Structure formats: C-alpha cells, structure tokens
Short mmCIF file of C-alpha atoms in Angstrom, two decimals:
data_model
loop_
_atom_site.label_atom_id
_atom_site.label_comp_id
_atom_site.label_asym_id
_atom_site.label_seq_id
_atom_site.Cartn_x
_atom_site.Cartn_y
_atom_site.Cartn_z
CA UNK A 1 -13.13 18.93 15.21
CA UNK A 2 -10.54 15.95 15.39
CA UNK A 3 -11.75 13.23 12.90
CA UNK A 4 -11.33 9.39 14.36
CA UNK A 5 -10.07 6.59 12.10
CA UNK A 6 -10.47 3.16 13.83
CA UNK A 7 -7.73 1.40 11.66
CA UNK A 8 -8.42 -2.55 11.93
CA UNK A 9 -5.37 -4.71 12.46
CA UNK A 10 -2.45 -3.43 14.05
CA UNK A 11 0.65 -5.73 12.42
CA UNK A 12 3.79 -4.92 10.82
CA UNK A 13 1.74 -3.58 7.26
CA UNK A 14 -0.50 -1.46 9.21
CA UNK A 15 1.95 0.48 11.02
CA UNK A 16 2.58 2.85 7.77
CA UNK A 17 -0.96 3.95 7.74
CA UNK A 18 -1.72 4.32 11.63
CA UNK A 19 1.25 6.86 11.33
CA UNK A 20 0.02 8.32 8.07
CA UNK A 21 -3.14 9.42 9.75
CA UNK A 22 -1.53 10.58 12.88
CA UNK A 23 0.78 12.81 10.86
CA UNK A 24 -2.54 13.97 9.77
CA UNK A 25 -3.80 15.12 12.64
CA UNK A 26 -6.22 12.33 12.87
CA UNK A 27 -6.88 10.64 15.87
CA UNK A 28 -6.15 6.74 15.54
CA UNK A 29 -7.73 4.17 17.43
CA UNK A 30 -5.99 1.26 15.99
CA UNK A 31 -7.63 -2.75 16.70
CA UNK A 32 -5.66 -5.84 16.68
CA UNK A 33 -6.53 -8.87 18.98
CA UNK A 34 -3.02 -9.45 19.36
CA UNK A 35 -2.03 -7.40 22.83
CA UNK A 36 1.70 -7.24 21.44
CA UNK A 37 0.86 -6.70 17.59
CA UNK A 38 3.66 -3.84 17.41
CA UNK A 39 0.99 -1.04 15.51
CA UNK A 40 -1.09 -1.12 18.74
CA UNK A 41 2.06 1.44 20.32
CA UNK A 42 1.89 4.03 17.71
CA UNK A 43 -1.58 4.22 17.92
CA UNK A 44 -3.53 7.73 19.91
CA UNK A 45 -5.56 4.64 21.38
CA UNK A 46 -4.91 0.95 21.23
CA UNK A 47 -8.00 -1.77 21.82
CA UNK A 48 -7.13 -5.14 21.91
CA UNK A 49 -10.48 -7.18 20.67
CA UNK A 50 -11.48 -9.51 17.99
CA UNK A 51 -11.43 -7.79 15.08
CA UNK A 52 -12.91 -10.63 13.00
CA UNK A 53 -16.38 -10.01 15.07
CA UNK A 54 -18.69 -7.83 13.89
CA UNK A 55 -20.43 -7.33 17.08
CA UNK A 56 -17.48 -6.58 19.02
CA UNK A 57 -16.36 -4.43 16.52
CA UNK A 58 -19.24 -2.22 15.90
CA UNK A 59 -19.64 -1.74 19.67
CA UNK A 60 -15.92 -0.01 19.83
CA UNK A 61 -17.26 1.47 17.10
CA UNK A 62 -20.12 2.77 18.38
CA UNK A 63 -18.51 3.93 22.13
CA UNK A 64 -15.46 5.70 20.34
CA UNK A 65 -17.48 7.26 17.55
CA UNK A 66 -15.73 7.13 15.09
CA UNK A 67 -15.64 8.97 11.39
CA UNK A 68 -14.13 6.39 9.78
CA UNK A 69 -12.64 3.03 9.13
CA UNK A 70 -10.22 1.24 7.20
CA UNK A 71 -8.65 -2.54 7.15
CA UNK A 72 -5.33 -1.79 5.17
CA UNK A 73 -3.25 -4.77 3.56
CA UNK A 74 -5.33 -7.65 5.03
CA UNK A 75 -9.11 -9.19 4.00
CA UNK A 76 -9.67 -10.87 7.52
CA UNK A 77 -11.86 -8.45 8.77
CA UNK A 78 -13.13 -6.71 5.52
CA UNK A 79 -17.02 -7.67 5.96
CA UNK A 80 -16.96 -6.28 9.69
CA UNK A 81 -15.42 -3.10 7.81
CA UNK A 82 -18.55 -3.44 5.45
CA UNK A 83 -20.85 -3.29 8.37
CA UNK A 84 -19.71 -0.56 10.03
CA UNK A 85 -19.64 1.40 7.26
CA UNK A 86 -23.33 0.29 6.65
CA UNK A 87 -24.56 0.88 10.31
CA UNK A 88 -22.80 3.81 10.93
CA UNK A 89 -23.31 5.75 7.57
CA UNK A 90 -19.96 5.87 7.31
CA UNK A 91 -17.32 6.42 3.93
CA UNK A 92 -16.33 3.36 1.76
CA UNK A 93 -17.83 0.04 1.03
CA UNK A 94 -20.67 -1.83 1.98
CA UNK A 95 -20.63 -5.45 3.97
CA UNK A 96 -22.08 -7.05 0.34
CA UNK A 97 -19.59 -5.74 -1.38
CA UNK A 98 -16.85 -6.72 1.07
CA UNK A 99 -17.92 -10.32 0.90
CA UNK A 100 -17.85 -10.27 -3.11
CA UNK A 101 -14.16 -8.53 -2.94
CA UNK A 102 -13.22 -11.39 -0.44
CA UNK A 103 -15.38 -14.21 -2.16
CA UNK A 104 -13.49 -15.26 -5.35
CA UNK A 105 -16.12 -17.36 -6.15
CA UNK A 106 -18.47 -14.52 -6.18
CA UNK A 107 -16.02 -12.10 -7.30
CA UNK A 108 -15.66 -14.41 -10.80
CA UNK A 109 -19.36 -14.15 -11.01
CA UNK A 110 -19.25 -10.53 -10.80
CA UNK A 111 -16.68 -9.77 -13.21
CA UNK A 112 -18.49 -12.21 -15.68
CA UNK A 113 -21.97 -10.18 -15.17
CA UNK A 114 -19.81 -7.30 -15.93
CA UNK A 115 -17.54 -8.40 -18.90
CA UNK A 116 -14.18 -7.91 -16.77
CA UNK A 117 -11.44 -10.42 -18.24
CA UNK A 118 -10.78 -13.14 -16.29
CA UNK A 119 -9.86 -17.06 -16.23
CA UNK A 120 -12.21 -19.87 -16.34
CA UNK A 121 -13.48 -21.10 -13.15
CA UNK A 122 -15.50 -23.64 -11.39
CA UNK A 123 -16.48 -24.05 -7.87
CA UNK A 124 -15.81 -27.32 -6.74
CA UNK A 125 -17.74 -29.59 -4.56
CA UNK A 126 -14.90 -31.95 -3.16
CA UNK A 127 -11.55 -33.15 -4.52
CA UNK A 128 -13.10 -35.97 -6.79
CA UNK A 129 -15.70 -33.14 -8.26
CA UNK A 130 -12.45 -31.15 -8.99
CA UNK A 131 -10.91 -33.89 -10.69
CA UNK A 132 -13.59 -34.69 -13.20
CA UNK A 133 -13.30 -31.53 -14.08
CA UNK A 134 -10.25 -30.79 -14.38
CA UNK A 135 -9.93 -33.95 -16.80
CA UNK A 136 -13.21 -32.94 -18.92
CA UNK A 137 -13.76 -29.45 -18.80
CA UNK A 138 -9.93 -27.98 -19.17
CA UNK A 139 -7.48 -27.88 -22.18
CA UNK A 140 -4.66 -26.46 -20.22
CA UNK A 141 -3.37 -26.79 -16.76
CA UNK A 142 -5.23 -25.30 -13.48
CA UNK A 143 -4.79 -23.78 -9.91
CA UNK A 144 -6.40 -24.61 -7.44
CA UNK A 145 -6.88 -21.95 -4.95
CA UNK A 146 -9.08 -21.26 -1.63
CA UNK A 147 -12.30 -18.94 -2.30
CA UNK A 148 -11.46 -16.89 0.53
CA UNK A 149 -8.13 -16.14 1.48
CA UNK A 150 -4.45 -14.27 0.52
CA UNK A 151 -0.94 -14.43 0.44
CA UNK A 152 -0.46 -17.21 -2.18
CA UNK A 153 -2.09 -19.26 0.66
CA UNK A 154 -3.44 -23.00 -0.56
CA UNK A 155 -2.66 -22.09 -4.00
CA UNK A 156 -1.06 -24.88 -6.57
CA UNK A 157 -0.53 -25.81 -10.02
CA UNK A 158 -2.38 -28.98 -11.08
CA UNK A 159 -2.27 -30.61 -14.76
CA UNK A 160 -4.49 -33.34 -16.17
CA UNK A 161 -1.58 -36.06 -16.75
CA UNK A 162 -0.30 -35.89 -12.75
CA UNK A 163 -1.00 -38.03 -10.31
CA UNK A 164 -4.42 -38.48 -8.91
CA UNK A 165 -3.05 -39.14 -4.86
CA UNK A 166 -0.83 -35.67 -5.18
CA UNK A 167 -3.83 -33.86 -6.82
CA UNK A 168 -5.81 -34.47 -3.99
CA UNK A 169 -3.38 -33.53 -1.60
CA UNK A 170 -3.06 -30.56 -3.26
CA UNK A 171 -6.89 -29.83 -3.12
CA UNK A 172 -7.15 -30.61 0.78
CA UNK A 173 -4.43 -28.07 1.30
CA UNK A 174 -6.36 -25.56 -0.36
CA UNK A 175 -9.70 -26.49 1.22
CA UNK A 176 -8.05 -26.19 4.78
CA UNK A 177 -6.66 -22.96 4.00
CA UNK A 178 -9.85 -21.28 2.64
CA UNK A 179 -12.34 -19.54 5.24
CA UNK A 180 -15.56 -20.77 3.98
CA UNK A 181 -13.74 -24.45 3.17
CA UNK A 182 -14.50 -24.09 -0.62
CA UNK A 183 -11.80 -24.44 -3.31
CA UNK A 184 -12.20 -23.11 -6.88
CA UNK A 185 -10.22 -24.90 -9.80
CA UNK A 186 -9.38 -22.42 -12.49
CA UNK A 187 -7.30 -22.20 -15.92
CA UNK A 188 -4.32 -21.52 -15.41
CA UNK A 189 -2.95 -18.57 -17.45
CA UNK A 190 0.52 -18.35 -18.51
CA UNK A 191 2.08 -15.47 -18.74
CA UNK A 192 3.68 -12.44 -16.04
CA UNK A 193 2.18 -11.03 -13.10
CA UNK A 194 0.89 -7.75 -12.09
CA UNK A 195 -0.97 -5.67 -9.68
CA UNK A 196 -2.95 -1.99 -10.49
CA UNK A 197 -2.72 0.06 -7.86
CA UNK A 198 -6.19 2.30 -7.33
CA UNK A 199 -8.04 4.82 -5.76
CA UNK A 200 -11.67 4.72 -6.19
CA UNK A 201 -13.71 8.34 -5.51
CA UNK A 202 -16.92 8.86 -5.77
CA UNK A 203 -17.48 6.21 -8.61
CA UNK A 204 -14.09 7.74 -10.88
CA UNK A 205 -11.76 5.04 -10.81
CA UNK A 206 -8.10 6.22 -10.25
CA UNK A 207 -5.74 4.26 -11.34
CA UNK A 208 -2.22 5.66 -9.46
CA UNK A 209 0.49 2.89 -10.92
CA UNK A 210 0.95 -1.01 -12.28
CA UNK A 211 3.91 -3.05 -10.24
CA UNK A 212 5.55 -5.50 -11.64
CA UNK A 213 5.54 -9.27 -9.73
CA UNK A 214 8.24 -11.83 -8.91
CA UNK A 215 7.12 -15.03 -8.29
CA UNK A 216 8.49 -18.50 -7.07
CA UNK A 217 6.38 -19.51 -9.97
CA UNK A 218 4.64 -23.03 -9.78
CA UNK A 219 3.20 -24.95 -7.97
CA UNK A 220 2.29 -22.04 -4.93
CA UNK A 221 2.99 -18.78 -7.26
CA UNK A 222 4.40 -16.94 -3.66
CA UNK A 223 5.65 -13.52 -4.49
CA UNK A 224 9.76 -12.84 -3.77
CA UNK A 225 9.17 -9.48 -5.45
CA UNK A 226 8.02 -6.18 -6.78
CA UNK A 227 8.84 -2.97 -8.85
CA UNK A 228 7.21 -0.06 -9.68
CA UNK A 229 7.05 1.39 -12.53
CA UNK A 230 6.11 -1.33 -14.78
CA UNK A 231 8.88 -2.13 -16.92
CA UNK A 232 6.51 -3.29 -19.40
CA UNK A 233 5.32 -1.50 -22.98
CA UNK A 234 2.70 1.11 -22.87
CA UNK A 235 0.15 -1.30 -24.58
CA UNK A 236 0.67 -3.99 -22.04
CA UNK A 237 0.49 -1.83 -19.28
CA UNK A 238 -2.66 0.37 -20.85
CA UNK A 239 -4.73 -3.34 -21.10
CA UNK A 240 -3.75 -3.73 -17.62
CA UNK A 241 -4.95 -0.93 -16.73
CA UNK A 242 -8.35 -1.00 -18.42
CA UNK A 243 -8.82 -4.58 -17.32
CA UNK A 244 -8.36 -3.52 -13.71
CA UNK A 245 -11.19 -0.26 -14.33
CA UNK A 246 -13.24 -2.60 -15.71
CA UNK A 247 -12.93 -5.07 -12.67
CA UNK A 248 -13.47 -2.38 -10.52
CA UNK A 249 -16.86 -1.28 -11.89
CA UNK A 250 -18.15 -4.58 -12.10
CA UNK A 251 -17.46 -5.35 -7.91
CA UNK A 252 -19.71 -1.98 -7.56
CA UNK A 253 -16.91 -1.00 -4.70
CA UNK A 254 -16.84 3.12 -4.33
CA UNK A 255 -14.93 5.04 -2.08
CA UNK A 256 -11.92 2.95 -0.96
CA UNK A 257 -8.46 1.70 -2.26
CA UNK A 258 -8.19 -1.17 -4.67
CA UNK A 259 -5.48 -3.49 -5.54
CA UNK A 260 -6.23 -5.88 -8.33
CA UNK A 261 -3.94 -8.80 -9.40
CA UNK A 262 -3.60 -9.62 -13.02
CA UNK A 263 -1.69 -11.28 -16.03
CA UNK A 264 -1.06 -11.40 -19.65
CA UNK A 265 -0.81 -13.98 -21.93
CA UNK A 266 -0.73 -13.29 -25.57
CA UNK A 267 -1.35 -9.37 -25.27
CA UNK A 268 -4.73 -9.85 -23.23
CA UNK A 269 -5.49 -9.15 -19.52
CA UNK A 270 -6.86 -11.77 -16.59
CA UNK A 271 -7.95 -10.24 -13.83
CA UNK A 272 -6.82 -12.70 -10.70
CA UNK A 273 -8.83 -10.87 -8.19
CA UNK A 274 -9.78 -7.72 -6.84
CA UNK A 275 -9.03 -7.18 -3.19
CA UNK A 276 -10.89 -3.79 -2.21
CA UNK A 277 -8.41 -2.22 0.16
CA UNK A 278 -4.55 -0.97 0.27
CA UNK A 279 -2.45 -3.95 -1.30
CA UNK A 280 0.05 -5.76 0.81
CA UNK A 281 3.98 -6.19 0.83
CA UNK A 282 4.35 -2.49 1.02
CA UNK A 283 3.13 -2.11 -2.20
CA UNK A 284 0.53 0.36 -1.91
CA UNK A 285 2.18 1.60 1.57
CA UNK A 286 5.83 2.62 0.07
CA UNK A 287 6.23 1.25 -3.13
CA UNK A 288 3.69 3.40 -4.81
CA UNK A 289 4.17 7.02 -3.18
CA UNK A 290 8.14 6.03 -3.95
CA UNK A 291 7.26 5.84 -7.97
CA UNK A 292 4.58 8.04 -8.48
CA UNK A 293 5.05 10.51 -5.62
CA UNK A 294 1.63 9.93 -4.77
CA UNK A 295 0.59 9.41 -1.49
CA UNK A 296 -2.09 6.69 -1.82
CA UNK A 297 -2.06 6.34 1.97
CA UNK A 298 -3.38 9.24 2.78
CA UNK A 299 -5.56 9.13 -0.04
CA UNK A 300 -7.02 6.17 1.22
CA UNK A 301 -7.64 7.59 4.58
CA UNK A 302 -9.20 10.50 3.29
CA UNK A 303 -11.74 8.09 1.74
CA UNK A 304 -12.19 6.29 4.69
CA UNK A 305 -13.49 9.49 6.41
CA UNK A 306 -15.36 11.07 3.23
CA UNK A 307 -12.92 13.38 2.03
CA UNK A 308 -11.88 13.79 -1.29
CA UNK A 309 -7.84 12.68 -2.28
CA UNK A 310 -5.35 14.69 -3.52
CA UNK A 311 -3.92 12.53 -5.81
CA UNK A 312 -1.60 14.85 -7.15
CA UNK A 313 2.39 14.15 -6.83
CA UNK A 314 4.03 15.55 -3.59
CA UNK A 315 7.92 14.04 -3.87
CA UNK A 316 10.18 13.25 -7.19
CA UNK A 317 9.25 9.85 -8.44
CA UNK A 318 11.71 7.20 -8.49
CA UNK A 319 12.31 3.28 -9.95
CA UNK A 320 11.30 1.39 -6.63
CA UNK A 321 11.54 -2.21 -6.38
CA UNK A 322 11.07 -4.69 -3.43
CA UNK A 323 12.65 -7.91 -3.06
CA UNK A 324 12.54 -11.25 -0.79
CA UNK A 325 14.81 -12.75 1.51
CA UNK A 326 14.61 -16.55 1.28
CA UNK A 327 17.12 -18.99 1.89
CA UNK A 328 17.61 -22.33 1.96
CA UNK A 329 15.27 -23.97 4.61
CA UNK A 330 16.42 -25.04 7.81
CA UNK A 331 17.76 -24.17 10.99
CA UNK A 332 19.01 -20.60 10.92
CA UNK A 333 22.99 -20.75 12.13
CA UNK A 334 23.76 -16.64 10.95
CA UNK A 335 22.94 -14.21 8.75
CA UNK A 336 26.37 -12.43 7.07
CA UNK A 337 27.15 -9.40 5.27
CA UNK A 338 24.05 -6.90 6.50
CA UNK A 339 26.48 -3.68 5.77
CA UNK A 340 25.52 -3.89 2.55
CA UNK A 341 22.42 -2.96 3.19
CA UNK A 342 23.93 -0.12 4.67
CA UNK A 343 23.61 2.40 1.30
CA UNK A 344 21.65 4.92 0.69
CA UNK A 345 19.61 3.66 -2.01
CA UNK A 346 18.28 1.13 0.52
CA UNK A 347 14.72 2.88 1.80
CA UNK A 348 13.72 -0.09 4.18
CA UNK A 349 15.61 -3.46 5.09
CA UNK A 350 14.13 -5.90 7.36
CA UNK A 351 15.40 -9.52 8.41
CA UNK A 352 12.85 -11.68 10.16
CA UNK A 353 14.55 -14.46 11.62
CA UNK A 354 17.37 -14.66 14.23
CA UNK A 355 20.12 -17.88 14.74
CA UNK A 356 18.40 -20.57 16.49
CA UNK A 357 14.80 -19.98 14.27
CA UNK A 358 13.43 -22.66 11.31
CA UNK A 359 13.45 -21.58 7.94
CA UNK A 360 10.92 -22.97 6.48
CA UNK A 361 10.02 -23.73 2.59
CA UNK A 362 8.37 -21.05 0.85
CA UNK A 363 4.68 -22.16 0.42
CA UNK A 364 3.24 -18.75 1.23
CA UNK A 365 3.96 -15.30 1.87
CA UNK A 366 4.38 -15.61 5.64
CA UNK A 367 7.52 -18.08 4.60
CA UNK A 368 9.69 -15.41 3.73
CA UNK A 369 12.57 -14.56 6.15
CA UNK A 370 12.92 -10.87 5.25
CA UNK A 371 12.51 -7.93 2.87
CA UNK A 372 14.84 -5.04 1.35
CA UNK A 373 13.27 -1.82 -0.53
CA UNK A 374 15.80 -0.11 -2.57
CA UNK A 375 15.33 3.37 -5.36
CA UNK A 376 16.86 3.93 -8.04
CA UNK A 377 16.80 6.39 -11.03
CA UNK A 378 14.79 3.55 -13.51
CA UNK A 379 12.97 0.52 -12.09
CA UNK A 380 15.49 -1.72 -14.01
CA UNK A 381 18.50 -0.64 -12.22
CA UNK A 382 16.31 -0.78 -8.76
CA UNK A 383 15.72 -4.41 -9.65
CA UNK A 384 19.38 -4.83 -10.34
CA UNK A 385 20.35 -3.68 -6.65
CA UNK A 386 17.51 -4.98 -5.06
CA UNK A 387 18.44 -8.62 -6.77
CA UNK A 388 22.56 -8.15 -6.25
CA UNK A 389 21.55 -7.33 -2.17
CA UNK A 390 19.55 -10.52 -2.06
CA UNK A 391 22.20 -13.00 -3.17
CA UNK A 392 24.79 -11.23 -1.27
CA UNK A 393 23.26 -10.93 2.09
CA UNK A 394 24.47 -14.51 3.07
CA UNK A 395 22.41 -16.67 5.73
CA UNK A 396 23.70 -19.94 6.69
CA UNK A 397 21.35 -22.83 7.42
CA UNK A 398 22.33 -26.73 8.40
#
C-alpha cells in the first residue's frame, strides 16, 4: 500500500524533499498556510492551513491518515511535528523533545546534563539583568541571541567596554525576534564555523558529512556560505564530529535528521545548537548528497515513515560549495553578467530580487538577494568558482 508523508511547510527549501518522496512513490500531502507558497504545486495533495497549530494540524492528520511526517529546513512547526508523532504512533521525535531541539535555553541544559561541549550561557530576565551579567560574570565578549528561533535572526555581538544605550538595543532586537520573548547571553567563542550533517536510526547516530560556514562575521554572524567536504584536518573535523554525537545523545532525539552547528577555538568543539530536522540553505537538501553521494533526503523520509535508510553512496562524490548573493543595499537598478552562471559546474543558481526591489542590509538570512551552487573536483576549487561567480555577477544599486 501507498505510504503518506504529510510534509509541513511548503516554501522554496521544502520543494527538494516533497519531490524526493514523490520520486519515491510516496504520496505527499504537503501543508503551508501560504495559498501561493510554490511547494504546495508539486505536491499529490496541497492543504493550505496553519501549520503552526497543533489542533489544526493533527486533524489533517487524522482525516488523511497519514504514515508519516516531517518539517524539513524550518523549526516553526517542529512541536506540532512532535505531537503528531506522539498521538498518532508515528516515526521520529516526540513533542518534548521538539521543544528542547527548538528551546536553546533548554537545549544548553540538556547538553550540560549530558557533558556535550558547549558555551557558557545564561538566561536573561530583561536587558538590565543581561547587562550585569555580562559585566560580572564574562571574561570575553558575548552574543546575544533569541531562545527560540533561526536564521542568524536577533543574533549580535556584545562586549563589556560598549555602550550601554546600543547594548540594549541590541537585546530588544533579540527579544522581539525570539518566539517565547526570552533572550540568552552567551560567551562568545572565537574561532570557525561548522555544521554536522546526521541521520539518527534507531538510537545509532550517523554522522553523513561536516560543511564548512561563511559568515558576515560580527555583530549578526549571517551565513553568505557553505562547502562540503570540510576543508579542515582530520582531527578538527573528528572533534566535530564527536561533539555533534555527543549532542545528539544528550537531546534524546531518535529517528529523524539532525543538523548541529558548531565551532572551534583552540582545537576544542562548541556545540551552537542542535536543530533536530534536515538543515537549511540546501545544505542537507543538495549540498550533502553532492559530496558524499548520499542521499540524506530520502533517508530522512524513510525515517519519517519507520523505515530504515540506506545510507550507502548512490552518485560520485564531489567538492560542493554554496555561496551568497549580497550586494550593496539599496534600490535594485539591474543585475549584469548572469551568463556566467551559465557553466556546467553551476548545479543551481537563483537571483531573488528583480529592478525596482530594496536591497536591504544583511541582518539575517532572509536578507540575502540570491544563491549559486557550483561542483568541483576538491571543495577548495568549488569555493574558488563559487567566490569568482559572486563578485562577478554585477548588480547595480543607487
């Protein structure tokens, strides 16, 4: 019989893993409150409803009956994912374990129950309880970030010798981007950025690849960037690795994809967080079956629905990397010198503005204005391309 995936969120990341399962001969009913989100059309069945409502949810859920669910690339709806999987019986992980993997308050506590590296932190009660501690309680600089939320979003570098007014501006930025309207300050760790890519089965933790960030580096840390493999040594990229396990096992999360965010500073590992689900910016979606040959998209759909992933290599891996467009804000007059783009090492090229729209500064990840994916033979000389494309695709602002 035909299994059915309900696949929540229907957006531009989604789209590689409705099509995955359809390819599978699975029968997608894909969920998106947006009536135009553009996943909804590739979909077997498309229903527009709140995703972010567990009630709603569960009674599509329930009328459809489905095998299976998944919430790739995205945390909004993780918990209603959670309680589906709890009230139906169904594959992957529970609504407590969703709100500890979207919780990074909770998440800290978890990896410090369970020895997992990871920074200093301190839940905050309002911007002056943040100060005081950032002043007593911290040798080195801090972030502040949301407790619940991604994409670099409300994130910023704050030091003990700035100035008070622009620390708390910082802080109510980050407090009116988080979910719950809590903001963690934590110690800042200097050093590169990664993410692990992994598939968790039946408590084995699978670790498939580690990518390589790009960052715009402080204050907001947004990501311009990613390669896979890491370009890193074997030692750095084995304490990744095991840092990552480690973090995995102490969130208790079984059956599903996890993408955990770390980075090193003087040969150890910090675990940033732990999100349990496919990663974003077509990391886990192309990047990773691209280096590895792995297809962790359909691995993570088999989990969804109970069955166990092949995790073996189906296509030749290659140096993959993923770069950024973002130009100088303002109003878009043209974008120049696309045929470039136009080679055969370029996988996937996207531009997301036309003349006429606002560029805006790059605070977050949804300020980017587009993306190209480019292979190569080595990650280095994918970076190379990747980087030369960026700098010579030429948009013109005023």
């Amino acid at each position: 019989m035909q299994k059915k995936l309900l696949v929540l969120a229907a957006g531009i990341l989604q789209v590689p893993v409705i099509k995955k399962a359809k390819e599978m001969g699975i029968y997608v009913i894909a969920a998106d409150g947006d009536p135009n989100a553009v996943g909804l059309k590739y979909a077997d069945k498309a229903i527009v409803v709140n995703i972010t409502s567990e009630e709603d949810v569960l009674k599509v859920a329930r009328e459809e009956k489905i095998d299976g669910v998944i919430h790739p690339c995205s945390e909004v709806s993780m918990n209603v994912m959670g309680r589906l999987n709890d009230e139906l019986g169904l594959s992957g992980i529970t609504r407590e374990q969703a709100i500890c993997a979207t919780n990074k308050h909770l998440m800290r506590e978890a990896f410090e129950s369970g020895n997992a590296p990871s920074p200093k932190s301190i839940l905050t009660e309002n911007a002056e309880d943040a100060w005081m501690h950032l002043q007593n309680d911290f040798s080195t600089d801090g972030i502040l970030k949301p407790s619940r939320n991604s994409g670099s979003r409300g994130i910023a570098k704050v030091s003990r010798d700035m100035d008070k007014a622009d620390f708390v501006k910082a802080y109510d930025i980050a407090f009116n981007e988080s979910r719950d309207k809590s903001v963690l300050l934590e110690q800042f760790i200097e050093g590169p950025e990664f993410s692990i890519e992994i598939i968790v089965w039946n408590g084995k933790v699978n670790v498939l690849t580690v990518t390589d960030k790009k960052t715009t580096g402080a204050p907001h840390f947004v990501e311009l960037g990613h390669n896979q493999p890491s370009c890193y040594s074997k030692e750095d990229v084995d304490t990744l690795k095991a840092a990552a396990v480690a973090g995995v096992k102490a969130l208790g999360v079984n059956n599903c994809a996890c993408h955990a965010e770390a980075k090193l500073m003087d040969g150890k590992a910090y675990l940033m967080e732990i999100g349990a689900r496919l990663g974003g910016d077509f990391i886990s979606t192309e990047l990773t079956h691209l280096s590895t040959g792995i297809d962790m998209v359909a691995a993570a759909i088999n989990v969804a629905l109970g069955i166990e992933p092949d995790l073996n290599p189906k296509e030749e891996p290659k140096g993959v990397c993923i770069r950024y467009f973002c130009p100088k804000p303002g109003k878009l007059v043209s974008v120049g010198n696309t045929e470039i783009l136009k080679d055969p090492r370029v996988y996937l090229w996207e531009i997301y503005h036309k003349a006429g729209d606002v560029i805006p500064e790059v605070t977050s990840s949804l300020c980017r204005s587009g993306h190209v994916i480019v292979t190569e033979s080595s990650p280095q000389k994918a970076i190379a391309l990747a980087d030369r494309m960026v700098n010579e695709v030429k948009f013109e602002t005023e």
